[in-house]
PDB file of C-alpha atoms in Angstrom:
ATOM      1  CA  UNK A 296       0.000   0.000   0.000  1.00  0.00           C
ATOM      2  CA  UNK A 297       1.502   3.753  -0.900  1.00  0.00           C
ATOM      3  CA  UNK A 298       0.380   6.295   1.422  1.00  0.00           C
ATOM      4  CA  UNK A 299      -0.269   9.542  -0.223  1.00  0.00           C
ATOM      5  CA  UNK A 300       1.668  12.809   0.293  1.00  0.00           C
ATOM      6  CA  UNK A 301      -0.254  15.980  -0.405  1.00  0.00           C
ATOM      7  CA  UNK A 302       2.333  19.047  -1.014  1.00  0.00           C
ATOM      8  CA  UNK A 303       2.600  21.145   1.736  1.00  0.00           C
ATOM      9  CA  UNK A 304       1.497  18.794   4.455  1.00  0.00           C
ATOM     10  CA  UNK A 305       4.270  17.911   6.131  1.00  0.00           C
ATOM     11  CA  UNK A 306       5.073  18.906   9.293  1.00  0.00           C
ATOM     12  CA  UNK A 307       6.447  22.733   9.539  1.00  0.00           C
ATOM     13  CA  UNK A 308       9.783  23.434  11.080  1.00  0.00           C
ATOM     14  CA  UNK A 309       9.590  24.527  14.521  1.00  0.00           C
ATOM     15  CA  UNK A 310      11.788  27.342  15.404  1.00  0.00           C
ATOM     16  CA  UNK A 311      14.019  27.588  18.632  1.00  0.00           C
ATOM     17  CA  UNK A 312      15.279  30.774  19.740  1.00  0.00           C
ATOM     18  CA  UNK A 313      18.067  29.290  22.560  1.00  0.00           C
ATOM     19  CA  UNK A 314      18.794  25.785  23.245  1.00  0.00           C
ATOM     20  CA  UNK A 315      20.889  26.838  26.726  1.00  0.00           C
ATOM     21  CA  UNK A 316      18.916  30.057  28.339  1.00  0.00           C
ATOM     22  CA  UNK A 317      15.225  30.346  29.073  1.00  0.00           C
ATOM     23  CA  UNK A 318      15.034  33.849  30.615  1.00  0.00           C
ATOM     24  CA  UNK A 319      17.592  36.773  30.205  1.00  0.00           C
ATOM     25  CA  UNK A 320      17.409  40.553  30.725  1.00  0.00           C
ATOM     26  CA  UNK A 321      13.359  40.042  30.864  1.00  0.00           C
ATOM     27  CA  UNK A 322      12.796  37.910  27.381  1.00  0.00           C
ATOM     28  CA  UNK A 323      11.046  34.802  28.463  1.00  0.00           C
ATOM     29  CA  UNK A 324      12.758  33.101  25.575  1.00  0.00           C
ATOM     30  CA  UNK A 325       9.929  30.193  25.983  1.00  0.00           C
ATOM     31  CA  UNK A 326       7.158  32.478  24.813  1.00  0.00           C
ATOM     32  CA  UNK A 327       9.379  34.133  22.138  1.00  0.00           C
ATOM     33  CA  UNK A 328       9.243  30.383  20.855  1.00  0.00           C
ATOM     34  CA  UNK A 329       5.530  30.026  20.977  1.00  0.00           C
ATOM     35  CA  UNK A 330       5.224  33.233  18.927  1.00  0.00           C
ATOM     36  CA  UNK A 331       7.987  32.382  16.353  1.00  0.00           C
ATOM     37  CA  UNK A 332       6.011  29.608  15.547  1.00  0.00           C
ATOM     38  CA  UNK A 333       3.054  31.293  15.114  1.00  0.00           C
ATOM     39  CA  UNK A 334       1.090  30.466  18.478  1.00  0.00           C
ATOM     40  CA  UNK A 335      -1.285  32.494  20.548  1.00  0.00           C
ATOM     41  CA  UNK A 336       1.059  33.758  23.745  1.00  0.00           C
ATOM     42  CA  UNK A 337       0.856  37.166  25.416  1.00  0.00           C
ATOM     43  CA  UNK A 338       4.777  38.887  24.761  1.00  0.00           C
ATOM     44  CA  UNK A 339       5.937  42.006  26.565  1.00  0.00           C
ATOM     45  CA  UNK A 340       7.202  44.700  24.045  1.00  0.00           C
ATOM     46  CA  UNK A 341      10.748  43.572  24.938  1.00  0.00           C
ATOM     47  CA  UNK A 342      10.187  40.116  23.467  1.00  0.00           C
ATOM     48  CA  UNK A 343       8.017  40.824  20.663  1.00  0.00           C
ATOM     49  CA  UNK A 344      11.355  42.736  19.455  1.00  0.00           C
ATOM     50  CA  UNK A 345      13.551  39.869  20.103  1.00  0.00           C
ATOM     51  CA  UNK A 346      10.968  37.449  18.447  1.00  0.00           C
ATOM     52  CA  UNK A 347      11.077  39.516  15.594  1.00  0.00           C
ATOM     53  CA  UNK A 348      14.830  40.179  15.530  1.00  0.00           C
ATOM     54  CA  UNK A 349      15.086  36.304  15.439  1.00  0.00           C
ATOM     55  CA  UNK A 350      12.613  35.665  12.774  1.00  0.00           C
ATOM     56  CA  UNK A 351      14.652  38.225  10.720  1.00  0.00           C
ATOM     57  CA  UNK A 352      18.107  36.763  11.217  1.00  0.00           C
ATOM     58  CA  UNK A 353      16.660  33.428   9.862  1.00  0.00           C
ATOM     59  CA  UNK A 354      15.709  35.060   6.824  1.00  0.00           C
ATOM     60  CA  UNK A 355      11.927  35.738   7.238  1.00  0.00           C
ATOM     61  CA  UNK A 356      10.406  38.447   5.435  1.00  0.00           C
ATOM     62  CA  UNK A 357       8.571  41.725   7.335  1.00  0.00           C
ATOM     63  CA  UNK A 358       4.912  40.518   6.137  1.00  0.00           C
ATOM     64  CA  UNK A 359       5.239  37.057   7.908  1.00  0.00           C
ATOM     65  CA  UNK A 360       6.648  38.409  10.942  1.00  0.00           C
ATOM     66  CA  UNK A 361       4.001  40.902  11.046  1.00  0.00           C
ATOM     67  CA  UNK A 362       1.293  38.053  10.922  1.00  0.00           C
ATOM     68  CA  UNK A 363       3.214  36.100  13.410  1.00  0.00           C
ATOM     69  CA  UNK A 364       3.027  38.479  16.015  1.00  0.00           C
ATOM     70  CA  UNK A 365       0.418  39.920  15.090  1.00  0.00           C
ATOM     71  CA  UNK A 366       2.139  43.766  14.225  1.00  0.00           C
ATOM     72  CA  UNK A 367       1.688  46.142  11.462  1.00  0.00           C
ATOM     73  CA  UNK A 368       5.061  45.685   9.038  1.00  0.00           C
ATOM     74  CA  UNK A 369       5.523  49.708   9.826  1.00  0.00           C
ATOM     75  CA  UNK A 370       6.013  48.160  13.222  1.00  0.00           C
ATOM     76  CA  UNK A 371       8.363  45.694  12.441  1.00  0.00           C
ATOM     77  CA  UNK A 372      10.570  48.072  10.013  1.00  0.00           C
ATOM     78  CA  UNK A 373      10.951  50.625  12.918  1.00  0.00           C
ATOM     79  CA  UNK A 374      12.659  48.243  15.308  1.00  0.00           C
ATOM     80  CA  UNK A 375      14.958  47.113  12.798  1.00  0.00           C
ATOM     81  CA  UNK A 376      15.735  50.650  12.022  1.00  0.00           C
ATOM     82  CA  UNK A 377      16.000  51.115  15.613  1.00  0.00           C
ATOM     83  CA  UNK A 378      18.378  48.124  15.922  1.00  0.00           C
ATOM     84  CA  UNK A 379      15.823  45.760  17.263  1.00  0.00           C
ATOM     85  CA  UNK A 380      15.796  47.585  20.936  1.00  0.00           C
ATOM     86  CA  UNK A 381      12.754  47.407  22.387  1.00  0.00           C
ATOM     87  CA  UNK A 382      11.172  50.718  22.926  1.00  0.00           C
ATOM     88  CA  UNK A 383      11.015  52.306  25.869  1.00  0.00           C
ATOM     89  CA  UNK A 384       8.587  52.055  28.495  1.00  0.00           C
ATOM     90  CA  UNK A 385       6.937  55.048  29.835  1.00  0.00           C
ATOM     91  CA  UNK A 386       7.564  55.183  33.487  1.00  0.00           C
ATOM     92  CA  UNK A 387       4.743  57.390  35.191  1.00  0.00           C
ATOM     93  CA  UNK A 388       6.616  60.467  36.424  1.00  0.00           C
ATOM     94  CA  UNK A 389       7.036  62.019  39.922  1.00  0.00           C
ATOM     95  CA  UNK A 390       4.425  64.995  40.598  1.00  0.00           C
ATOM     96  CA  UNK A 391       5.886  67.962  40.375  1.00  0.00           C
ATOM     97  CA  UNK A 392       5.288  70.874  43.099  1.00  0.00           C
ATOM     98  CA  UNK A 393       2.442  72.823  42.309  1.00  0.00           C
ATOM     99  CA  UNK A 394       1.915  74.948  45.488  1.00  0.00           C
ATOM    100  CA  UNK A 395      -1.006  74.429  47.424  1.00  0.00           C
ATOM    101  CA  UNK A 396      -2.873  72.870  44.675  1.00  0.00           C
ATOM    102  CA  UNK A 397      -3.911  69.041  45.383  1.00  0.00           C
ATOM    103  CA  UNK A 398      -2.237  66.466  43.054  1.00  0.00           C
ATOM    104  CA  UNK A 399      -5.305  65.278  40.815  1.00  0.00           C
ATOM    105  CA  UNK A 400      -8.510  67.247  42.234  1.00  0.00           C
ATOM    106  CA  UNK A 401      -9.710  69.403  40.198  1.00  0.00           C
ATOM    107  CA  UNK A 402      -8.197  68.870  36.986  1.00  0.00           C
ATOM    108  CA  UNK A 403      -5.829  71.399  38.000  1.00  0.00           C
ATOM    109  CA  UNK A 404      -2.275  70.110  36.866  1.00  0.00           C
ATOM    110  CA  UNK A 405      -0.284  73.614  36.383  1.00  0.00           C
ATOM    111  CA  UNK A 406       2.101  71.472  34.023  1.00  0.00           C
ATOM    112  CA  UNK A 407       2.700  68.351  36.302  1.00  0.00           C
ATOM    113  CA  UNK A 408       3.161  65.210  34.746  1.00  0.00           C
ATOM    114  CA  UNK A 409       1.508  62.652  37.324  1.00  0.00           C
ATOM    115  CA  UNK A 410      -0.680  60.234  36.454  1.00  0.00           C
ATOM    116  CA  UNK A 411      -3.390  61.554  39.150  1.00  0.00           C
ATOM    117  CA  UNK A 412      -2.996  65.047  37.554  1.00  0.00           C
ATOM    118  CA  UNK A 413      -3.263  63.900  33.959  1.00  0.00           C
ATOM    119  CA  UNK A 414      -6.280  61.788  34.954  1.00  0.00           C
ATOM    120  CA  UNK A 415      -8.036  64.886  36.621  1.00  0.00           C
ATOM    121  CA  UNK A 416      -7.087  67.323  33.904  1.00  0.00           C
ATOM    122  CA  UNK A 417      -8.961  64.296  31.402  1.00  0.00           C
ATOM    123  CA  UNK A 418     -11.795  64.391  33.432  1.00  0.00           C
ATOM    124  CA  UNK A 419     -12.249  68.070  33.647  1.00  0.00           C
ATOM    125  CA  UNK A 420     -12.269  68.036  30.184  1.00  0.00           C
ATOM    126  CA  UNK A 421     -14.812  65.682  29.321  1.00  0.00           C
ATOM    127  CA  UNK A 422     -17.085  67.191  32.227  1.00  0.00           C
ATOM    128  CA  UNK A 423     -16.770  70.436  30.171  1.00  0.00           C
ATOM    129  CA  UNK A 424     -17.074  69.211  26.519  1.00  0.00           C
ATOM    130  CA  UNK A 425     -20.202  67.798  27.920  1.00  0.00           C
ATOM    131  CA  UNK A 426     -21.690  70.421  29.644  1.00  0.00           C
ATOM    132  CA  UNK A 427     -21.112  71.986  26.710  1.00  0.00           C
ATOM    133  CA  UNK A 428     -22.522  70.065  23.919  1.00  0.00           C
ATOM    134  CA  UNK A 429     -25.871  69.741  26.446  1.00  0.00           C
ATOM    135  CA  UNK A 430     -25.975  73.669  26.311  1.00  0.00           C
TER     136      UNK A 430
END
């Protein structure tokens, strides 16, 4: 009996980003596997750059590695052109002092950059974009 052999069934190549190290410098390298292969794993930004660094260095073009992890190719272009560093993460700055004002009350930020003034000057704003589209 001859078994059959339809093209394009066999068995994809699985890709392996490090046989010796698992975690380094915050890259799980375990899920960068999962996604180089194309399956559903939540990455930090650090390791979706490293997954696609890898995919590149193994010759894979910008569309696939796009699909893969699941990025516009704009995306994946910028990190190469930003030698595959992952970008930085915005760390929530420390409030600045503002007086006697309170940090996040009233929408009142006077230029601080906290995250309880940027949330109150937000708020504000919608409060008064509605009030005035009820007027």
């Amino acid at each position: 009996m001859i078994a059959a052999h339809r093209p394009g069934a066999e068995t994809p190549t699985r890709l392996y980003p490090s046989t010796t190290t698992t975690y380094s410098h915050g890259i799980d390298y375990i899920a960068v596997e999962h996604a180089m292969n194309g399956e559903d794993v939540t990455l930090t930004a650090a390791e979706r750059v490293e997954a696609a660094r890898q995919l590149h260095d193994r010759g894979i073009d910008h569309a696939e590695i796009s699909r893969l992890l699941n990025r516009d190719r704009a995306t994946i272009t910028a990190w190469q052109k930003n030698g595959w560093t992952p970008p930085a993460q915005l760390v929530d700055q420390e409030p600045i002092d503002i007086g006697t004002a309170v940090h996040g009350r009233s929408g009142y930020s006077k230029g601080c950059r906290c995250s309880a003034c940027r949330a109150g000057a937000r708020t504000y704003a919608q409060q008064y974009r509605a009030a005035k589209a009820a007027a």
